[in-house]
CSV table of N, CA and C and ligand atoms in Angstrom, one decimal:
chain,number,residue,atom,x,y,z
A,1,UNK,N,8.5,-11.7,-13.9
A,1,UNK,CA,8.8,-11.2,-12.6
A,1,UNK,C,7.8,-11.7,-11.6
A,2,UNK,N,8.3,-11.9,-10.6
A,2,UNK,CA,7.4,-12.9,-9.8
A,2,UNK,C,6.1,-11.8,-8.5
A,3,UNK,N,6.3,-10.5,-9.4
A,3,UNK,CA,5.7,-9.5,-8.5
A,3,UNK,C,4.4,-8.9,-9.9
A,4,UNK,N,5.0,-9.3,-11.3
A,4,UNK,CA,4.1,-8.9,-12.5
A,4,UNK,C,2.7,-8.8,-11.9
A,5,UNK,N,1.6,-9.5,-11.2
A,5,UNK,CA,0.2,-9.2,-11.2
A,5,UNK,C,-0.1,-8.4,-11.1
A,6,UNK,N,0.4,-8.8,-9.2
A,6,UNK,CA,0.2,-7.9,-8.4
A,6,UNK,C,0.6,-6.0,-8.6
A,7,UNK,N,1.3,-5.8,-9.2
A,7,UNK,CA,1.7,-4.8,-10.4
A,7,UNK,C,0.7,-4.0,-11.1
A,8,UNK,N,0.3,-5.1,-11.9
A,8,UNK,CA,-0.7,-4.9,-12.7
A,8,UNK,C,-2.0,-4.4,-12.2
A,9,UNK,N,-2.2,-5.2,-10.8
A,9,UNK,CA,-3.7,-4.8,-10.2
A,9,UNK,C,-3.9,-3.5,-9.4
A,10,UNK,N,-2.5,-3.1,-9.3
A,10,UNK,CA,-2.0,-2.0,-8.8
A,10,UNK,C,-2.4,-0.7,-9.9
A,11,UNK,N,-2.0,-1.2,-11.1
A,11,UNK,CA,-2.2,0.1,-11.8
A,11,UNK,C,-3.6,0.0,-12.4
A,12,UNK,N,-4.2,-1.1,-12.5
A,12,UNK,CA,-5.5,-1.4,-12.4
A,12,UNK,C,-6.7,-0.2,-11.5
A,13,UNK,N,-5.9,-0.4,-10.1
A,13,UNK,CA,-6.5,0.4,-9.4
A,13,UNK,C,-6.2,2.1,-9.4
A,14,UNK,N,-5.4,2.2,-9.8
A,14,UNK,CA,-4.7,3.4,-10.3
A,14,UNK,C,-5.6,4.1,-10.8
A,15,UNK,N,-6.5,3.7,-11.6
A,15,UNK,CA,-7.3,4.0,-13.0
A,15,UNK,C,-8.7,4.7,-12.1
A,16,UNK,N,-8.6,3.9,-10.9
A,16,UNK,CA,-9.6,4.9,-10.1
A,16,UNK,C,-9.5,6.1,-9.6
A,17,UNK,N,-8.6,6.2,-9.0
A,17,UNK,CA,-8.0,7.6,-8.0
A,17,UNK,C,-8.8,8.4,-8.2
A,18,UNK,N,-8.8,9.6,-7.4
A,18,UNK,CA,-9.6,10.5,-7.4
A,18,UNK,C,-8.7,11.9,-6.9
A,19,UNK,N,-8.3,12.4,-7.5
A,19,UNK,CA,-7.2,12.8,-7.2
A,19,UNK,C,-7.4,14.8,-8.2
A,20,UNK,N,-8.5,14.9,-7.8
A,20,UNK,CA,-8.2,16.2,-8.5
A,20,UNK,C,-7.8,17.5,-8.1
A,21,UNK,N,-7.1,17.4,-6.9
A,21,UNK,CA,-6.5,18.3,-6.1
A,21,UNK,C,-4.6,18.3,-6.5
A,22,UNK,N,-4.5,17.3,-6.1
A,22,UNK,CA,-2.9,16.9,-6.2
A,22,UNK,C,-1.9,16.5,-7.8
A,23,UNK,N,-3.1,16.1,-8.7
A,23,UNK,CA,-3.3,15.1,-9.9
A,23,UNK,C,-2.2,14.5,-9.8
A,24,UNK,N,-2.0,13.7,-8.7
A,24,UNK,CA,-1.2,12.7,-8.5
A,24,UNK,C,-1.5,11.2,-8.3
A,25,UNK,N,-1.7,10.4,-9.0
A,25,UNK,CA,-2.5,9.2,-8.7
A,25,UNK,C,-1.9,8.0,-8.5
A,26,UNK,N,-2.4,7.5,-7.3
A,26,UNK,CA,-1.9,6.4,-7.0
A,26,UNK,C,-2.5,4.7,-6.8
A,27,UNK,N,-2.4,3.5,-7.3
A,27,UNK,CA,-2.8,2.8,-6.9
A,27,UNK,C,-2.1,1.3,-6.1
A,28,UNK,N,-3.0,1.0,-4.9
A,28,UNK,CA,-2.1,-0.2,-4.2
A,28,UNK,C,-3.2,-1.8,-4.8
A,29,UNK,N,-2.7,-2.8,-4.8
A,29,UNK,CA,-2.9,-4.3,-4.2
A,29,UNK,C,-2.8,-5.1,-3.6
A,30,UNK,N,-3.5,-5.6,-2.5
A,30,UNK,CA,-2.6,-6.9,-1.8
A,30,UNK,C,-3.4,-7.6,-2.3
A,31,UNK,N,-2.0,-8.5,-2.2
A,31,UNK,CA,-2.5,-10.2,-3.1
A,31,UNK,C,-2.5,-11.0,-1.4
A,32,UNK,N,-3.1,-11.9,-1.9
A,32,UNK,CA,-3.1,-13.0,-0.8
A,32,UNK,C,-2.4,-14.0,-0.9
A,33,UNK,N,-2.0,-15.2,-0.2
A,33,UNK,CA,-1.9,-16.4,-0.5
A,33,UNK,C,-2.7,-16.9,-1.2
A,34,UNK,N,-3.9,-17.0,-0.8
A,34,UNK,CA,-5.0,-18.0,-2.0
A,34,UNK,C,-4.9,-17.3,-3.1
A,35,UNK,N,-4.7,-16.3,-3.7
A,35,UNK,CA,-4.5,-15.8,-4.6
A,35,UNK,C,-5.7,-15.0,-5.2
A,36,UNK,N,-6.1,-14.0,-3.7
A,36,UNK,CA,-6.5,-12.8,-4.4
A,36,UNK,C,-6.0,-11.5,-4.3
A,37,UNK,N,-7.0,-10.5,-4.3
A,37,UNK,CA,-6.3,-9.3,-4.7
A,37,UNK,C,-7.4,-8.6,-4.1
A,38,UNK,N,-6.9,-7.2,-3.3
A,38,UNK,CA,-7.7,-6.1,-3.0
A,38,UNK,C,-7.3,-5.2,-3.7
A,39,UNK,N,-7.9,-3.7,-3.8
A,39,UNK,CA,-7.7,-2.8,-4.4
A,39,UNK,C,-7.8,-1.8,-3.6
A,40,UNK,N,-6.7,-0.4,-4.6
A,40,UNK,CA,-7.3,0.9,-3.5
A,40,UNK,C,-6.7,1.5,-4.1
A,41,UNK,N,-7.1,2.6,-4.1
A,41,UNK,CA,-6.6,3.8,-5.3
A,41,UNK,C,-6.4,4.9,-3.9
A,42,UNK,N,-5.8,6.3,-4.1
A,42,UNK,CA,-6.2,7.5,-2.9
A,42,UNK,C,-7.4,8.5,-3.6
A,43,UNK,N,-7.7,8.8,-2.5
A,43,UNK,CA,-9.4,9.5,-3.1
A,43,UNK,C,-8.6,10.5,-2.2
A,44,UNK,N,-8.9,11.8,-2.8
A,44,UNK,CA,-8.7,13.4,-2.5
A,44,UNK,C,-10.0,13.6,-1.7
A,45,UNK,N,-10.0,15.1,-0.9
A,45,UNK,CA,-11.1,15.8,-0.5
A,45,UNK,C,-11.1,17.0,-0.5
A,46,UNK,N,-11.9,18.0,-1.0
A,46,UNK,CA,-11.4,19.6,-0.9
A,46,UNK,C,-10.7,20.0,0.7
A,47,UNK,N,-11.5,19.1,1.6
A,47,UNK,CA,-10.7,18.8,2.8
A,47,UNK,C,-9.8,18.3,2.9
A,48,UNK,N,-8.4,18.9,2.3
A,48,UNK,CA,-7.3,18.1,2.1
A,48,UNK,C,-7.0,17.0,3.5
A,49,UNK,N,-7.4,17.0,4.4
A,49,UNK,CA,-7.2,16.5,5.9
A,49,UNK,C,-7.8,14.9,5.8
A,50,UNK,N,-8.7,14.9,5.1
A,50,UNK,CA,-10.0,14.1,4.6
A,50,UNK,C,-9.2,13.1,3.6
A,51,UNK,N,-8.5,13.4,2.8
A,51,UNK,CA,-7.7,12.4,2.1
A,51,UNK,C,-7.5,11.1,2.3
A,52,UNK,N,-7.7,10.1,1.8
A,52,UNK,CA,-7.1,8.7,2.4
A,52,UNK,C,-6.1,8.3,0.5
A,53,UNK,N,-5.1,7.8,1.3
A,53,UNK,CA,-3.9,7.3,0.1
A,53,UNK,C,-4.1,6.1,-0.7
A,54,UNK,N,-3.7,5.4,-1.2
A,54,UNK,CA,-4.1,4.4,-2.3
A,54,UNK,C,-3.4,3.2,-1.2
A,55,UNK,N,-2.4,3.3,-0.8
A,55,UNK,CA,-2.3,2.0,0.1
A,55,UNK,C,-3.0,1.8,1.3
A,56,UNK,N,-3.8,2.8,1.8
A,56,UNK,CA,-4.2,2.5,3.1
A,56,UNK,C,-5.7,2.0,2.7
A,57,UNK,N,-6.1,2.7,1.3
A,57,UNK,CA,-7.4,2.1,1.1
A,57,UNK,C,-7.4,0.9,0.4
A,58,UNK,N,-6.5,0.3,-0.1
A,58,UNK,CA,-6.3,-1.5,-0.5
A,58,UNK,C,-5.9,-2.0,1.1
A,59,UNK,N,-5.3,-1.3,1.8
A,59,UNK,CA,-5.0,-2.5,2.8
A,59,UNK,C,-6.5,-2.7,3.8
A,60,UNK,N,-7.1,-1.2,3.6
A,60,UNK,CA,-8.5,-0.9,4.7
A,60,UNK,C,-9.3,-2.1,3.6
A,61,UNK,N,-9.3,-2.4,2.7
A,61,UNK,CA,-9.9,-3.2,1.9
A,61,UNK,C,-10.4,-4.6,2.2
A,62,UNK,N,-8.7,-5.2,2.0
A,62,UNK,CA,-8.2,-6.3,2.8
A,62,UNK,C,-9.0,-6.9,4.0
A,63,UNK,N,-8.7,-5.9,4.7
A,63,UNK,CA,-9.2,-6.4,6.2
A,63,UNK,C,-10.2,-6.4,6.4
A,64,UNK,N,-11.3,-5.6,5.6
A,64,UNK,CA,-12.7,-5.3,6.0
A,64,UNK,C,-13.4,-6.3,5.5
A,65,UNK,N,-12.6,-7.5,4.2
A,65,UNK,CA,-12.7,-8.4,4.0
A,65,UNK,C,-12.5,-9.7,4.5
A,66,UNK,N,-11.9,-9.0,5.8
A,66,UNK,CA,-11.8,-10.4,6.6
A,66,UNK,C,-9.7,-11.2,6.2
A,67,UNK,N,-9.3,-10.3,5.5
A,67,UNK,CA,-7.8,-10.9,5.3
A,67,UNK,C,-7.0,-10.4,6.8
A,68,UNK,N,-6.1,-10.8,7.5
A,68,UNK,CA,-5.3,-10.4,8.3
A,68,UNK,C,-3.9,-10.8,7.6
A,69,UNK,N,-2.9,-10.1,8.5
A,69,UNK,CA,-1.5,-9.7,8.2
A,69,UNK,C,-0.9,-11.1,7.9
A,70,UNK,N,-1.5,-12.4,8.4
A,70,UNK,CA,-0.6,-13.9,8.3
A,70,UNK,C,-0.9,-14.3,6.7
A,71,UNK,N,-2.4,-13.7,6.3
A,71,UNK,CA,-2.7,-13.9,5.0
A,71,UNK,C,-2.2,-13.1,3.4
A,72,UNK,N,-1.4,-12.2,3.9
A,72,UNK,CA,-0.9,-11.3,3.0
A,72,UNK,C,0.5,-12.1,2.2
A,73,UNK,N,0.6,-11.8,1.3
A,73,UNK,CA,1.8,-12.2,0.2
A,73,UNK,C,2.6,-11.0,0.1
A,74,UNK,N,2.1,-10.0,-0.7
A,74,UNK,CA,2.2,-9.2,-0.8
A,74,UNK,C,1.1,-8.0,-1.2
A,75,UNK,N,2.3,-6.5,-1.2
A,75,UNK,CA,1.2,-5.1,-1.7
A,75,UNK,C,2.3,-4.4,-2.4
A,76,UNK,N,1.7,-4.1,-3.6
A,76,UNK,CA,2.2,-3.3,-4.8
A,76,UNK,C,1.5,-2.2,-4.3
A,77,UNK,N,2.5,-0.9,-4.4
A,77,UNK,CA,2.0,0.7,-4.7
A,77,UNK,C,2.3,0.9,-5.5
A,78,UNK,N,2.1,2.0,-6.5
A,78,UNK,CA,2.3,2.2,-7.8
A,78,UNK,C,1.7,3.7,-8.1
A,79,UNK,N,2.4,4.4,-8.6
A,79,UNK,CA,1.9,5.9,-8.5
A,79,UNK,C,2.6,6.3,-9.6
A,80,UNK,N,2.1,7.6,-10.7
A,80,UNK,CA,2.3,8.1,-12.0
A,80,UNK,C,3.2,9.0,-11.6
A,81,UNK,N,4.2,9.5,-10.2
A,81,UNK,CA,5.0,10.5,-10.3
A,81,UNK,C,5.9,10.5,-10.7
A,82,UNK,N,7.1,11.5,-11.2
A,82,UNK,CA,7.8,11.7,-12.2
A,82,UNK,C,9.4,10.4,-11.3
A,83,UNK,N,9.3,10.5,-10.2
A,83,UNK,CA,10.1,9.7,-9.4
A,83,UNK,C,9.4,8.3,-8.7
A,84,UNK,N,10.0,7.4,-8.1
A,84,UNK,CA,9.3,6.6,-7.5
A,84,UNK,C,8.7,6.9,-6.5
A,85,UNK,N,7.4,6.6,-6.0
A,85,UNK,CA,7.0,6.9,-4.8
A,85,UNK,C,6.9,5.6,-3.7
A,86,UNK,N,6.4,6.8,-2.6
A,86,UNK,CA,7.2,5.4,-1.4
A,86,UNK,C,6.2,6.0,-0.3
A,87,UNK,N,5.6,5.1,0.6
A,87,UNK,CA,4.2,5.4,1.3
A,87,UNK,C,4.8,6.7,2.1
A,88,UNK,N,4.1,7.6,2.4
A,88,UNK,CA,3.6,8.9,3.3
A,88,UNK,C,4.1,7.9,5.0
A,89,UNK,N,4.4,8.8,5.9
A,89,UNK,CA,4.2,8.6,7.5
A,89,UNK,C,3.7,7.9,7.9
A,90,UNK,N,1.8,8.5,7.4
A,90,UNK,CA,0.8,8.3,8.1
A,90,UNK,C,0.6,6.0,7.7
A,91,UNK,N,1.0,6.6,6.1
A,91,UNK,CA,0.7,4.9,5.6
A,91,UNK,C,1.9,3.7,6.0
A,92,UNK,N,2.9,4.6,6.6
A,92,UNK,CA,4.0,3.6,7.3
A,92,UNK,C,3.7,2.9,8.3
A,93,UNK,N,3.2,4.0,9.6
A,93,UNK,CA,2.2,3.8,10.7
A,93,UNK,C,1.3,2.4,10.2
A,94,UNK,N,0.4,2.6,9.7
A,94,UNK,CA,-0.8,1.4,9.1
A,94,UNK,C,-0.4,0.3,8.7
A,95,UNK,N,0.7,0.0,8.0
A,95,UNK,CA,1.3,-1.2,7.3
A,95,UNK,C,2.1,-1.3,8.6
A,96,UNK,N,2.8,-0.7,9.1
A,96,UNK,CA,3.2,-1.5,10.3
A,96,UNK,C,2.6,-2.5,11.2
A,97,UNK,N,1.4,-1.9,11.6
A,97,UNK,CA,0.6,-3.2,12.6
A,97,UNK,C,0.1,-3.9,11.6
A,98,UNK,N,-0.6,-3.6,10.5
A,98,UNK,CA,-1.3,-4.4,9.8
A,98,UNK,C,-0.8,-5.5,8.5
A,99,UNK,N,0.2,-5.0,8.1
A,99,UNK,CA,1.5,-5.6,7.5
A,99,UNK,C,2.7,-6.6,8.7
A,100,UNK,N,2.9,-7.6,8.4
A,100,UNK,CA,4.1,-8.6,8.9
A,100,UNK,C,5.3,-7.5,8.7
A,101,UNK,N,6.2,-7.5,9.3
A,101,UNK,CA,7.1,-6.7,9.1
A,101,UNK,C,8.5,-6.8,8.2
A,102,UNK,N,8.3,-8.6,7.4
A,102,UNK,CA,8.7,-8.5,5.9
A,102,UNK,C,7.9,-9.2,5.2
A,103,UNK,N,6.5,-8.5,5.1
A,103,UNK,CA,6.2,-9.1,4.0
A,103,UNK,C,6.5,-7.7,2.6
A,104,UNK,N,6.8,-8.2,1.3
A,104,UNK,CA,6.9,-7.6,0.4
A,104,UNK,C,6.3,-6.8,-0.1
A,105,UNK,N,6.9,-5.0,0.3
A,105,UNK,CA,6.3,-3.9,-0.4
A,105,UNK,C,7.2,-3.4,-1.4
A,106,UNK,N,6.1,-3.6,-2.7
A,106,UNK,CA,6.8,-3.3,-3.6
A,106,UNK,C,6.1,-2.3,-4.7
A,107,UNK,N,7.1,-1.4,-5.3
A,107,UNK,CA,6.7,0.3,-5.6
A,107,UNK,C,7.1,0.0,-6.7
A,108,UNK,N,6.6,0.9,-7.7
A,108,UNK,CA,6.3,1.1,-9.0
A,108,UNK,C,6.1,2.2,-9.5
A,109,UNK,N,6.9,2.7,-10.8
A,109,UNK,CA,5.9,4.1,-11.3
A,109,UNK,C,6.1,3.8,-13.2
A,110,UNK,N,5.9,2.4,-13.2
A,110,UNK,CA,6.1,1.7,-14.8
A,110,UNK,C,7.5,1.9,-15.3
A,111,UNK,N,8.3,2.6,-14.4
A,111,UNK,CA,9.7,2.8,-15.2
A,111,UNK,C,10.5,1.9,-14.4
A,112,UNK,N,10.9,3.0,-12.8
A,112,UNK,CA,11.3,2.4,-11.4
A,112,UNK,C,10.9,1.4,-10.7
A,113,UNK,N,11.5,0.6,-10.0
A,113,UNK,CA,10.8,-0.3,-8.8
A,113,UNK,C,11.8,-1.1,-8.2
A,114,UNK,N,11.0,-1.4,-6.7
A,114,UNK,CA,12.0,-1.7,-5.9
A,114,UNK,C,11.0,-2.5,-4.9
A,115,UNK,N,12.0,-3.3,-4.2
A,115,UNK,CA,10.6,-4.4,-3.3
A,115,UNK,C,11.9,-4.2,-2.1
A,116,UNK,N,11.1,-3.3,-0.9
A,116,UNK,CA,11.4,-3.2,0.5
A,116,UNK,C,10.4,-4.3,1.3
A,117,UNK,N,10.5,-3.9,2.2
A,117,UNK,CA,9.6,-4.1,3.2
A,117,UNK,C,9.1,-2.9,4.6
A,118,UNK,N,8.2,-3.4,5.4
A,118,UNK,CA,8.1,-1.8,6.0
A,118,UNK,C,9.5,-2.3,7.6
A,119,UNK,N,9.6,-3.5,7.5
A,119,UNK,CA,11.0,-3.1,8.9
A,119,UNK,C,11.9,-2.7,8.6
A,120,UNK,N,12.1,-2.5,7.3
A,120,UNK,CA,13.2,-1.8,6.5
A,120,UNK,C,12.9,0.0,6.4
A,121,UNK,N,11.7,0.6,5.8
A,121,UNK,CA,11.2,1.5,6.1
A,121,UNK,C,11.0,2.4,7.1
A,122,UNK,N,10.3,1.8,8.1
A,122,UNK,CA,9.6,1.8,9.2
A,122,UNK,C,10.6,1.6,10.3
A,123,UNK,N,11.9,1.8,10.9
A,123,UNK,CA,12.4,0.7,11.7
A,123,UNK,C,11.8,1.5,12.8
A,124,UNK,N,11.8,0.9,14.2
A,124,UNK,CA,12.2,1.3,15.1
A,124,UNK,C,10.7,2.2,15.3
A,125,UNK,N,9.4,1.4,14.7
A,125,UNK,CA,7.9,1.9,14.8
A,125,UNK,C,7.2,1.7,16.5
A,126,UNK,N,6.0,3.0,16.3
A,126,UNK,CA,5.5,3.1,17.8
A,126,UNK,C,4.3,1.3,17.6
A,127,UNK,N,3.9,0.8,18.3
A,127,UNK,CA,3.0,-0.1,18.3
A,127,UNK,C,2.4,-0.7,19.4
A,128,UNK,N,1.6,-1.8,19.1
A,128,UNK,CA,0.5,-1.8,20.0
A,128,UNK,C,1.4,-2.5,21.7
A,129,UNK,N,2.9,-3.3,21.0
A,129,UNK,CA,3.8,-3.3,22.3
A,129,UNK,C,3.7,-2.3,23.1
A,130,UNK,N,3.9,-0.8,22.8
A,130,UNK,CA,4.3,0.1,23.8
A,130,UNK,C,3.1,0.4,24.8
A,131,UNK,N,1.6,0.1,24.6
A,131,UNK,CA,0.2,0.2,24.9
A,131,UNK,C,0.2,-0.4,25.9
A,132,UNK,N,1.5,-1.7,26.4
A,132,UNK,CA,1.1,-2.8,27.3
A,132,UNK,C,1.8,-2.9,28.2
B,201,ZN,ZN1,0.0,7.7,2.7
């Protein structure tokens, strides 16, 4: 499958989570063109408010490394819930500007999976257009 690594690096990151609140764990990766990979798992906070998700922390990853949205391939999410999971609001919001609007997000929970994208998800998102 032409999405197998990227997959892989996903549940890779998985293995980090921090998640002792929810015990729900999730991990993301974006792959690049050149053919790398960031990571991000979601880290909990007793301040549940304080939380950041496993895709926003591989994509905050990404960029902090200098990748922008032309350089992305793709991002696997991948989460151990009993159903497939599928980013939160807040992480729609974020892959919107920072995500191309088809590049390939693709979800996993080792059983299920499915490869959307966020203009498919997301349609009809607020962005930095409406600012101007
Ligand atoms: Zn989220």
């Amino acid at each position: 499958m032409e999405y197998e690594k990227v997959i892989e690096q996903a549940f890779l990151a998985m293995g980090n989570a921090y998640a002792p609140y929810s015990n729900y764990h999730v991990g993301a990766a974006v792959e690049t063109f050149d053919g790398r990979y960031f990571l991000g798992a979601n880290i909990e906070n007793a301040s549940y408010g304080a939380t950041v998700c496993g895709e926003r922390s591989a994509i905050f990853n990404a960029y902090s490394n200098g990748v922008r949205k032309n350089d992305i391939k793709a991002i696997a999410i991948v989460s151990d819930g009993k159903r497939l999971g599928s980013p939160c609001g807040i992480c729609r919001q974020v892959l919107s500007e920072l995500l191309k609007g088809d590049t390939p997000i693709v979800l996993s929970n080792g059983k299920d999976s499915r490869i959307t994208t966020i203009d498919e998800i997301l349609p009809d998102s607020f962005s930095s257009e409406d600012l101007q």
